Coordinates of N, CA and C in Angstrom, one line a residue:
M29 N 4.6 -71.1 -25.4 CA 3.7 -69.9 -25.7 C 4.3 -68.9 -25.0
A30 N 4.2 -67.6 -25.7 CA 4.7 -66.4 -24.9 C 3.7 -66.0 -24.0
E31 N 4.0 -65.4 -23.0 CA 3.1 -65.0 -21.7 C 2.3 -63.7 -22.2
T32 N 1.0 -63.6 -21.9 CA 0.2 -62.6 -22.6 C -0.5 -62.1 -21.1
Y33 N -0.7 -60.7 -21.0 CA -1.4 -60.1 -19.7 C -2.3 -58.9 -20.3
P34 N -3.2 -58.6 -19.6 CA -3.8 -57.2 -20.0 C -3.1 -56.0 -19.7
C35 N -3.3 -54.9 -20.4 CA -2.6 -53.6 -20.2 C -3.1 -53.0 -18.7
E36 N -2.2 -52.7 -18.1 CA -2.3 -52.2 -16.7 C -3.2 -51.0 -16.5
A37 N -3.2 -50.2 -17.5 CA -4.0 -49.1 -17.6 C -5.5 -49.1 -17.5
G38 N -5.8 -50.6 -17.8 CA -7.1 -50.8 -18.0 C -8.1 -50.6 -19.3
C39 N -7.3 -50.5 -20.5 CA -7.9 -50.2 -21.7 C -8.3 -51.5 -22.3
G40 N -8.1 -52.6 -21.8 CA -8.4 -53.9 -22.3 C -7.5 -54.7 -23.4
T41 N -6.6 -53.8 -23.6 CA -5.6 -54.5 -24.8 C -4.9 -55.6 -24.0
I42 N -4.7 -56.7 -25.1 CA -3.9 -57.9 -24.6 C -2.6 -57.8 -25.0
I43 N -1.4 -57.8 -23.9 CA -0.2 -57.5 -24.4 C 0.8 -59.0 -24.4
T44 N 1.4 -59.1 -25.3 CA 2.5 -60.2 -25.4 C 3.6 -59.9 -24.9
H45 N 4.0 -60.7 -24.0 CA 5.5 -60.3 -23.0 C 6.6 -60.3 -24.1
A46 N 7.5 -59.4 -23.8 CA 8.6 -59.4 -24.5 C 9.8 -58.9 -23.5
P47 N 11.0 -59.3 -23.6 CA 12.0 -59.1 -22.8 C 12.5 -57.3 -22.8
Y48 N 12.1 -56.8 -23.7 CA 12.5 -55.4 -23.8 C 11.6 -54.3 -23.2
R49 N 10.3 -55.1 -22.8 CA 9.2 -54.1 -22.3 C 9.7 -53.8 -20.7
K50 N 9.5 -52.4 -20.6 CA 9.8 -51.9 -19.2 C 8.6 -51.7 -18.4
T51 N 7.5 -51.7 -19.0 CA 6.2 -51.5 -18.3 C 5.2 -52.7 -18.7
R52 N 4.1 -52.7 -18.1 CA 3.0 -53.5 -18.6 C 1.7 -52.8 -19.0
L53 N 2.1 -51.8 -19.9 CA 1.2 -50.9 -20.6 C 1.4 -51.3 -21.9
C54 N 0.3 -51.0 -22.7 CA 0.2 -51.1 -24.2 C 0.9 -49.8 -24.8
V55 N 1.2 -49.7 -26.1 CA 1.9 -48.7 -26.8 C 1.0 -47.3 -26.5
P56 N -0.1 -47.4 -27.1 CA -0.9 -46.2 -27.0 C -0.9 -45.7 -25.5
C57 N -1.2 -46.6 -24.5 CA -1.2 -46.0 -23.0 C 0.3 -45.6 -22.5
V58 N 1.3 -46.1 -23.1 CA 2.7 -45.6 -22.9 C 2.9 -44.1 -23.3
R59 N 2.2 -44.0 -24.5 CA 2.5 -42.6 -25.2 C 1.7 -41.6 -24.3
S60 N 0.5 -42.2 -24.0 CA -0.6 -41.0 -23.3 C 0.2 -40.7 -22.1
A61 N 0.9 -41.8 -21.3 CA 1.6 -41.4 -19.9 C 2.8 -40.6 -20.2
N62 N 3.5 -40.9 -21.1 CA 4.6 -40.0 -21.4 C 4.1 -38.5 -21.7
G63 N 3.0 -38.3 -22.6 CA 2.4 -37.2 -23.0 C 2.1 -36.2 -21.7
R64 N 1.6 -36.9 -20.6 CA 1.4 -36.3 -19.5 C 2.5 -36.0 -18.4
N65 N 3.5 -36.4 -18.8 CA 4.7 -36.2 -17.9 C 5.3 -35.1 -18.3
P66 N 5.5 -34.0 -17.5 CA 6.0 -32.8 -18.0 C 7.7 -33.0 -18.2
S67 N 8.5 -33.7 -17.4 CA 9.8 -33.6 -17.8 C 10.0 -34.5 -19.1
K68 N 9.4 -35.3 -19.2 CA 9.5 -36.2 -20.7 C 8.9 -35.4 -21.8
R69 N 7.9 -34.6 -21.7 CA 7.6 -33.6 -22.7 C 8.7 -32.5 -22.9
A70 N 9.0 -32.0 -21.9 CA 10.3 -30.9 -21.9 C 11.5 -31.5 -22.8
K71 N 11.8 -32.8 -22.5 CA 13.0 -33.5 -23.0 C 12.8 -33.6 -24.7
G72 N 11.5 -34.2 -24.8 CA 11.1 -34.3 -26.3 C 11.0 -33.1 -27.1
S73 N 10.5 -32.1 -26.5 CA 10.4 -30.7 -27.0 C 11.9 -30.1 -27.4
I74 N 12.7 -30.4 -26.4 CA 14.2 -29.9 -26.8 C 14.9 -30.8 -27.9
A75 N 14.6 -32.1 -27.9 CA 15.0 -32.9 -28.9 C 14.4 -32.5 -30.2
M76 N 13.0 -32.3 -30.4 CA 12.4 -31.9 -31.9 C 12.8 -30.6 -32.1
K77 N 13.0 -29.8 -31.3 CA 13.6 -28.3 -31.7 C 14.9 -28.5 -32.3
K78 N 15.7 -29.2 -31.9 CA 17.0 -29.5 -32.2 C 17.0 -29.9 -33.6
R79 N 16.2 -30.8 -33.8 CA 16.0 -31.7 -35.1 C 15.4 -30.6 -36.2
M80 N 14.5 -29.7 -35.7 CA 13.8 -29.0 -36.7 C 14.5 -27.8 -36.9
A81 N 15.7 -27.5 -36.3 CA 16.7 -26.4 -36.7 C 17.3 -26.7 -38.0
D82 N 17.4 -27.9 -38.3 CA 17.8 -28.6 -39.6 C 17.2 -28.2 -40.7
P83 N 17.2 -27.2 -41.8 CA 16.4 -26.8 -42.6 C 15.8 -28.1 -43.8
V84 N 16.8 -28.8 -43.9 CA 16.5 -30.1 -44.7 C 15.7 -31.0 -44.0
F85 N 15.8 -31.3 -42.8 CA 14.6 -32.2 -42.1 C 13.4 -31.5 -41.6
K86 N 13.4 -30.3 -41.6 CA 12.1 -29.5 -41.4 C 11.4 -29.5 -42.7
A87 N 12.0 -29.2 -43.8 CA 11.2 -29.1 -45.2 C 10.7 -30.5 -45.4
R88 N 11.4 -31.5 -45.0 CA 10.9 -33.0 -45.4 C 9.7 -33.3 -44.3
Q89 N 9.9 -32.9 -43.2 CA 8.6 -33.1 -42.2 C 7.6 -32.3 -42.6
L90 N 7.6 -31.0 -43.0 CA 6.6 -30.2 -43.3 C 5.7 -30.8 -44.7
S91 N 6.6 -31.2 -45.5 CA 6.2 -31.8 -46.8 C 5.4 -33.0 -46.5
I92 N 5.7 -33.9 -45.6 CA 5.2 -35.1 -45.3 C 3.8 -34.7 -44.7
A93 N 3.9 -33.7 -43.6 CA 2.4 -33.4 -42.9 C 1.7 -32.8 -44.0
H94 N 2.0 -31.8 -44.8 CA 1.1 -31.2 -45.7 C 0.6 -32.3 -46.8
D95 N 1.4 -33.3 -47.1 CA 0.8 -34.0 -48.3 C -0.3 -35.1 -47.5
A96 N -0.1 -35.4 -46.2 CA -0.9 -36.2 -45.5 C -2.2 -35.4 -45.1
M97 N -2.2 -34.3 -45.0 CA -3.3 -33.4 -44.7 C -4.2 -33.2 -46.0
R98 N -3.4 -32.9 -47.0 CA -4.1 -32.9 -48.4 C -4.9 -34.1 -48.6
E99 N -4.2 -35.4 -48.6 CA -4.9 -36.4 -48.8 C -6.3 -36.8 -48.0
R100 N -5.9 -36.3 -46.5 CA -7.3 -36.6 -45.7 C -8.4 -35.6 -46.1
L101 N -7.8 -34.4 -46.5 CA -9.2 -33.4 -46.8 C -9.7 -34.1 -48.3
A102 N -9.0 -34.4 -49.0 CA -9.6 -35.0 -50.2 C -10.4 -36.3 -50.2
S103 N -10.1 -37.0 -49.1 CA -10.8 -38.3 -49.1 C -11.9 -38.2 -48.0
D104 N -12.0 -37.3 -47.2 CA -12.9 -37.1 -46.1 C -13.8 -35.7 -46.1
P105 N -14.9 -35.8 -47.0 CA -15.9 -34.4 -47.1 C -16.2 -33.9 -45.7
E106 N -16.6 -34.7 -44.7 CA -17.0 -34.2 -43.4 C -15.7 -33.3 -42.8
L107 N -14.6 -33.8 -42.8 CA -13.2 -33.2 -42.1 C -13.0 -31.9 -42.8
R108 N -13.1 -31.9 -44.3 CA -13.1 -30.6 -45.0 C -14.0 -29.7 -44.6
A109 N -15.5 -30.0 -44.6 CA -16.2 -29.0 -44.2 C -16.0 -28.5 -42.9
R110 N -15.7 -29.4 -41.8 CA -15.5 -28.9 -40.6 C -14.0 -28.0 -40.4
Q111 N -13.1 -28.1 -41.1 CA -11.9 -27.4 -41.4 C -12.3 -26.0 -41.9
A112 N -13.1 -25.9 -42.8 CA -13.5 -24.9 -43.7 C -14.3 -24.2 -42.7
D113 N -15.3 -24.4 -41.7 CA -16.0 -23.9 -40.8 C -15.0 -23.1 -39.6
I114 N -14.1 -23.9 -39.5 CA -13.1 -23.5 -38.3 C -12.2 -22.2 -38.9
C115 N -11.7 -22.4 -40.3 CA -10.9 -21.5 -40.8 C -11.7 -20.1 -40.8
R116 N -13.0 -20.3 -41.3 CA -13.9 -19.1 -41.5 C -14.2 -18.3 -40.4
A117 N -14.4 -19.1 -39.3 CA -14.5 -18.4 -37.8 C -13.4 -17.7 -37.4
L118 N -12.0 -18.5 -37.6 CA -11.1 -17.7 -37.3 C -10.7 -16.5 -38.2
G119 N -11.0 -16.6 -39.3 CA -10.8 -15.3 -40.1 C -11.7 -14.3 -39.8
K120 N -12.9 -14.5 -39.4 CA -13.8 -13.6 -39.0 C -13.6 -12.9 -37.7
S121 N -13.0 -14.0 -36.8 CA -12.6 -13.3 -35.4 C -11.5 -12.3 -35.5
G122 N -10.7 -12.2 -36.4 CA -9.5 -11.4 -36.4 C -8.5 -11.7 -35.3
A123 N -8.5 -13.0 -34.8 CA -7.5 -13.3 -33.6 C -6.0 -13.2 -34.3
G124 N -5.8 -13.7 -35.3 CA -4.5 -13.9 -36.0 C -4.1 -12.6 -36.0
R125 N -4.8 -11.5 -36.6 CA -4.3 -10.2 -36.9 C -3.9 -9.3 -35.7
A126 N -4.9 -9.5 -34.8 CA -4.8 -9.0 -33.3 C -3.5 -9.4 -32.7
A127 N -3.1 -10.8 -32.9 CA -2.0 -11.2 -32.2 C -0.7 -10.8 -32.9
Q128 N -0.6 -10.5 -34.1 CA 0.5 -9.9 -34.8 C 0.2 -8.6 -35.4
G129 N 0.7 -7.7 -34.7 CA 0.6 -6.2 -35.1 C 1.3 -5.9 -36.3
K130 N 1.2 -4.8 -36.9 CA 1.9 -4.4 -38.1 C 3.4 -4.1 -37.8
G131 N 4.3 -4.7 -38.8 CA 5.6 -4.6 -38.5 C 6.1 -5.8 -37.8
S132 N 5.2 -6.6 -37.2 CA 5.7 -7.9 -36.5 C 6.5 -8.9 -37.3
E133 N 7.2 -9.8 -36.6 CA 8.1 -10.5 -37.6 C 7.3 -11.7 -38.5
P134 N 6.4 -12.2 -37.8 CA 5.6 -13.0 -38.8 C 5.0 -12.4 -40.0
R135 N 4.4 -11.1 -39.8 CA 4.0 -10.2 -41.0 C 5.1 -10.1 -41.9
R136 N 6.2 -9.7 -41.5 CA 7.4 -9.3 -42.5 C 7.7 -10.7 -43.2
R137 N 7.6 -12.0 -42.4 CA 8.1 -13.1 -43.3 C 7.0 -13.3 -44.2
A138 N 5.7 -13.2 -43.9 CA 4.6 -13.3 -44.9 C 4.5 -12.5 -46.0
A139 N 5.0 -11.3 -45.7 CA 5.1 -10.4 -46.9 C 6.3 -10.8 -48.0
I140 N 7.4 -11.1 -47.3 CA 8.6 -11.7 -48.3 C 8.1 -12.9 -48.9
T141 N 7.3 -13.9 -48.2 CA 6.9 -15.1 -49.2 C 5.9 -14.8 -50.3
R142 N 5.0 -13.9 -49.8 CA 3.9 -13.3 -50.9 C 4.9 -12.6 -51.9
R143 N 5.8 -11.8 -51.6 CA 6.5 -11.1 -52.7 C 7.1 -12.1 -53.6
Q144 N 7.8 -13.0 -52.9 CA 8.7 -14.1 -53.8 C 7.6 -15.0 -54.6
T145 N 6.6 -15.3 -54.1 CA 5.3 -16.0 -54.8 C 4.8 -15.2 -56.1
M146 N 4.5 -14.0 -55.7 CA 3.8 -13.1 -56.9 C 4.7 -12.3 -57.9
L147 N 5.8 -12.0 -57.1 CA 6.8 -11.3 -58.1 C 8.2 -12.0 -58.4
G148 N 8.1 -13.3 -58.1 CA 9.3 -13.9 -58.5 C 9.9 -13.8 -59.7
W149 N 9.2 -13.4 -60.9 CA 9.5 -13.1 -62.3 C 10.4 -11.9 -62.1
C150 N 10.5 -11.0 -61.1 CA 11.0 -9.4 -61.4 C 12.3 -9.7 -60.5
P151 N 13.6 -9.5 -61.2 CA 14.8 -9.2 -60.5 C 14.7 -8.4 -59.3
P152 N 15.4 -8.7 -58.3 CA 15.4 -7.7 -57.1 C 15.8 -6.3 -57.2
H153 N 16.8 -6.1 -58.3 CA 17.1 -4.8 -58.5 C 16.1 -4.0 -59.3
L154 N 15.2 -4.6 -59.9 CA 14.1 -3.7 -60.6 C 12.9 -3.7 -60.0
L155 N 12.9 -4.5 -58.7 CA 11.7 -4.4 -57.9 C 11.3 -3.1 -57.6
P156 N 12.1 -1.9 -57.2 CA 11.6 -0.5 -56.6 C 11.1 -0.1 -58.0
E157 N 11.5 -0.2 -59.2 CA 11.2 0.4 -60.3 C 9.7 -0.3 -60.6
Y158 N 9.5 -1.4 -60.4 CA 8.2 -2.1 -60.5 C 7.1 -1.5 -59.6
Q159 N 7.4 -1.3 -58.4 CA 6.6 -0.8 -57.4 C 6.3 0.7 -57.6
R160 N 7.2 1.5 -58.1 CA 7.1 2.9 -58.3 C 6.1 3.2 -59.7
M161 N 6.2 2.1 -60.7 CA 5.2 2.2 -61.8 C 3.8 1.9 -61.2
I162 N 3.7 0.9 -60.2 CA 2.3 0.6 -59.6 C 1.8 1.7 -58.8
Y163 N 2.6 2.1 -57.8 CA 2.0 2.9 -56.8 C 2.1 4.4 -57.3
S164 N 3.3 5.0 -57.7 CA 3.3 6.4 -58.2 C 2.6 6.8 -59.4
K165 N 3.0 5.8 -60.5 CA 2.3 6.1 -61.8 C 1.0 5.6 -62.2
R166 N 0.6 4.8 -61.3 CA -0.8 4.1 -61.1 C -0.8 3.1 -62.5
M167 N 0.2 2.6 -62.8 CA -0.1 1.8 -64.1 C -0.7 0.4 -63.7
K168 N -1.3 -0.2 -64.6 CA -1.9 -1.6 -64.5 C -0.6 -2.5 -64.2
A169 N -1.0 -3.7 -63.5 CA 0.1 -4.7 -63.3 C 0.7 -5.2 -64.5
A170 N -0.2 -5.5 -65.4 CA 0.3 -6.3 -66.6 C 1.1 -5.1 -67.4
D171 N 0.6 -4.0 -67.4 CA 1.5 -2.8 -68.1 C 2.9 -2.7 -67.5
A172 N 2.9 -2.7 -66.1 CA 4.1 -2.6 -65.3 C 4.9 -3.6 -65.8
R173 N 4.2 -4.9 -65.7 CA 5.2 -6.2 -66.1 C 5.9 -6.1 -67.4
A174 N 5.1 -5.8 -68.3 CA 5.6 -5.7 -69.8 C 6.8 -4.6 -69.6
A175 N 6.5 -3.6 -69.1 CA 7.7 -2.5 -69.0 C 9.0 -2.9 -68.4
I176 N 8.7 -3.8 -67.4 CA 10.1 -4.5 -66.6 C 10.7 -5.3 -67.7
E177 N 9.8 -6.0 -68.1 CA 10.4 -7.3 -69.0 C 11.2 -6.7 -70.2
E178 N 10.7 -5.5 -70.6 CA 11.4 -4.9 -71.9 C 12.6 -4.4 -71.3
L179 N 12.7 -3.8 -69.8 CA 14.1 -3.4 -69.5 C 15.1 -4.6 -69.1
M180 N 14.6 -5.7 -68.7 CA 15.2 -6.9 -68.6 C 15.9 -7.3 -70.0
R181 N 15.1 -7.3 -71.0 CA 15.5 -7.6 -72.4 C 16.8 -6.7 -72.6
K182 N 16.5 -5.4 -72.4 CA 17.5 -4.3 -72.8 C 19.0 -4.5 -72.0
E183 N 18.6 -5.0 -70.9 CA 19.8 -5.3 -69.8 C 20.7 -6.3 -70.2
E184 N 19.8 -7.5 -70.6 CA 20.4 -8.8 -71.1 C 21.2 -8.5 -72.5
A185 N 20.6 -7.5 -73.4 CA 21.3 -7.1 -74.7 C 22.6 -6.7 -74.5
N186 N 22.7 -5.8 -73.5 CA 24.0 -5.1 -73.1 C 25.0 -6.2 -72.7
L187 N 24.8 -7.3 -72.2 CA 25.7 -8.1 -71.5 C 26.6 -8.7 -72.5
S188 N 28.0 -9.0 -72.1 CA 28.6 -9.8 -72.9 C 28.3 -11.3 -72.8
P189 N 28.9 -12.0 -73.8 CA 28.3 -13.5 -73.7 C 28.8 -14.1 -72.4
F190 N 29.8 -13.8 -71.9 CA 30.3 -14.3 -70.6 C 29.3 -14.2 -69.3
E191 N 28.9 -12.8 -69.5 CA 27.8 -12.3 -68.4 C 26.4 -13.0 -68.6
K192 N 26.0 -13.2 -70.0 CA 25.0 -13.9 -70.2 C 24.9 -15.3 -69.7
Q193 N 26.1 -15.9 -70.0 CA 26.2 -17.4 -69.6 C 26.2 -17.5 -68.0
L194 N 26.7 -16.4 -67.4 CA 26.8 -16.6 -65.8 C 25.3 -16.5 -65.3
L195 N 24.7 -15.5 -65.9 CA 23.1 -15.0 -65.6 C 22.2 -16.4 -65.9
R196 N 22.5 -17.0 -66.9 CA 21.8 -18.2 -67.3 C 22.1 -19.5 -66.1
I197 N 23.3 -19.4 -65.6 CA 23.8 -20.5 -64.6 C 23.1 -20.2 -63.2
R198 N 23.0 -18.7 -62.9 CA 22.4 -18.2 -61.8 C 20.8 -18.7 -61.6
N199 N 20.3 -18.4 -62.8 CA 18.8 -18.7 -62.9 C 18.6 -20.0 -63.0
G200 N 19.5 -21.1 -63.0 CA 19.3 -22.4 -63.2 C 18.8 -23.0 -64.5
E201 N 19.1 -22.0 -65.6 CA 18.8 -22.4 -66.8 C 19.7 -23.3 -67.5
V202 N 21.0 -23.4 -67.2 CA 21.9 -24.3 -67.7 C 22.9 -24.8 -66.6
G203 N 23.5 -25.9 -66.9 CA 24.2 -26.4 -65.9 C 25.8 -26.1 -66.3
I204 N 26.8 -26.1 -65.2 CA 28.2 -25.9 -65.6 C 28.7 -27.4 -66.3
S205 N 29.5 -27.1 -67.4 CA 30.0 -28.2 -68.1 C 30.8 -29.0 -67.3
R206 N 30.7 -30.4 -67.5 CA 31.7 -31.3 -66.8 C 32.9 -31.2 -67.5
K207 N 33.9 -31.6 -66.8 CA 35.3 -31.7 -67.3 C 35.5 -32.8 -68.2
F208 N 36.2 -32.4 -69.3 CA 36.1 -33.5 -70.4 C 37.1 -34.8 -69.9
V209 N 36.8 -36.0 -69.9 CA 37.5 -37.2 -69.4 C 37.2 -38.1 -70.7
P210 N 38.5 -38.4 -71.4 CA 38.7 -39.3 -72.4 C 37.8 -40.8 -72.1
E211 N 37.1 -41.2 -73.0 CA 36.5 -42.6 -72.9 C 37.5 -43.7 -72.9
K212 N 38.5 -43.8 -73.4 CA 39.6 -44.9 -72.9 C 40.8 -44.3 -72.8
D213 N 41.7 -44.9 -72.3 CA 43.1 -44.4 -71.8 C 43.9 -44.6 -73.0
V214 N 44.5 -43.6 -73.4 CA 45.5 -43.5 -74.6 C 46.9 -43.2 -74.1
S215 N 47.3 -43.6 -72.9 CA 48.5 -43.2 -72.4 C 49.6 -44.1 -73.1
P216 N 50.7 -44.1 -73.3 CA 51.7 -42.7 -72.5 C 51.5 -41.5 -73.6
F217 N 50.6 -41.6 -74.6 CA 50.8 -40.5 -75.5 C 49.9 -39.2 -74.9
T218 N 50.5 -38.0 -75.3 CA 49.8 -36.8 -75.0 C 49.8 -35.9 -76.2
L219 N 49.0 -34.9 -76.3 CA 49.1 -34.1 -77.5 C 50.2 -33.5 -77.9
G220 N 51.2 -33.2 -77.0 CA 52.5 -32.6 -77.3 C 53.6 -33.8 -77.4
G221 N 53.1 -34.9 -77.2 CA 54.3 -36.1 -77.4 C 55.3 -36.0 -76.4
V222 N 54.9 -35.5 -75.2 CA 55.9 -35.6 -74.0 C 56.1 -36.8 -73.5
G223 N 54.7 -37.4 -73.4 CA 54.8 -38.6 -72.7 C 55.5 -39.8 -73.4
S224 N 55.6 -39.7 -74.6 CA 56.0 -40.7 -75.5 C 57.6 -40.5 -75.7
G225 N 58.1 -39.5 -75.3 CA 59.6 -39.5 -75.3 C 60.0 -38.9 -76.8
M226 N 59.2 -38.5 -77.5 CA 59.4 -38.0 -79.0 C 60.3 -36.6 -78.8
L227 N 59.9 -35.9 -77.8 CA 60.5 -34.5 -77.6 C 61.8 -34.5 -76.6

């Protein structure tokens, strides 16, 4: 029977001995000790920053974290109420706005994201015209959008079939056709008869 012993940190956990163990601490106590160690925290921070520099890894991790938080908020009304109170207090305090002044990098990023979300339907080259309609001409958003969509239709009508196809590919509406590959091998024949020796 494997040897067992209590965790040395005094948490009361009984540990089963294994040859790979370097300490006589349970896993939560090891994590706690590593979290209090400045050199290990710095090493872990560098490693995580390096991994988070990969956009694919970062997107996957954020997706996992967001999904987990959504599930917790949906299943725990007390947590949801507590988080709502925290967010309300933070919003009223103005701490976020005070820390990030006008023209700061986070505000610029937020503006770009908001524009992509709300004005994703508008092509970038027509965005100044849409903004001119809204701010200078004081048009309603729905009317300005209708006018821009009319401009988009006129532009598309003036395109050649090839340019229309390129535009649809850029917008992800159609894929590029795959190269034709015969279903069965018909060698040594070719369309011109070269492979058959007839020419």
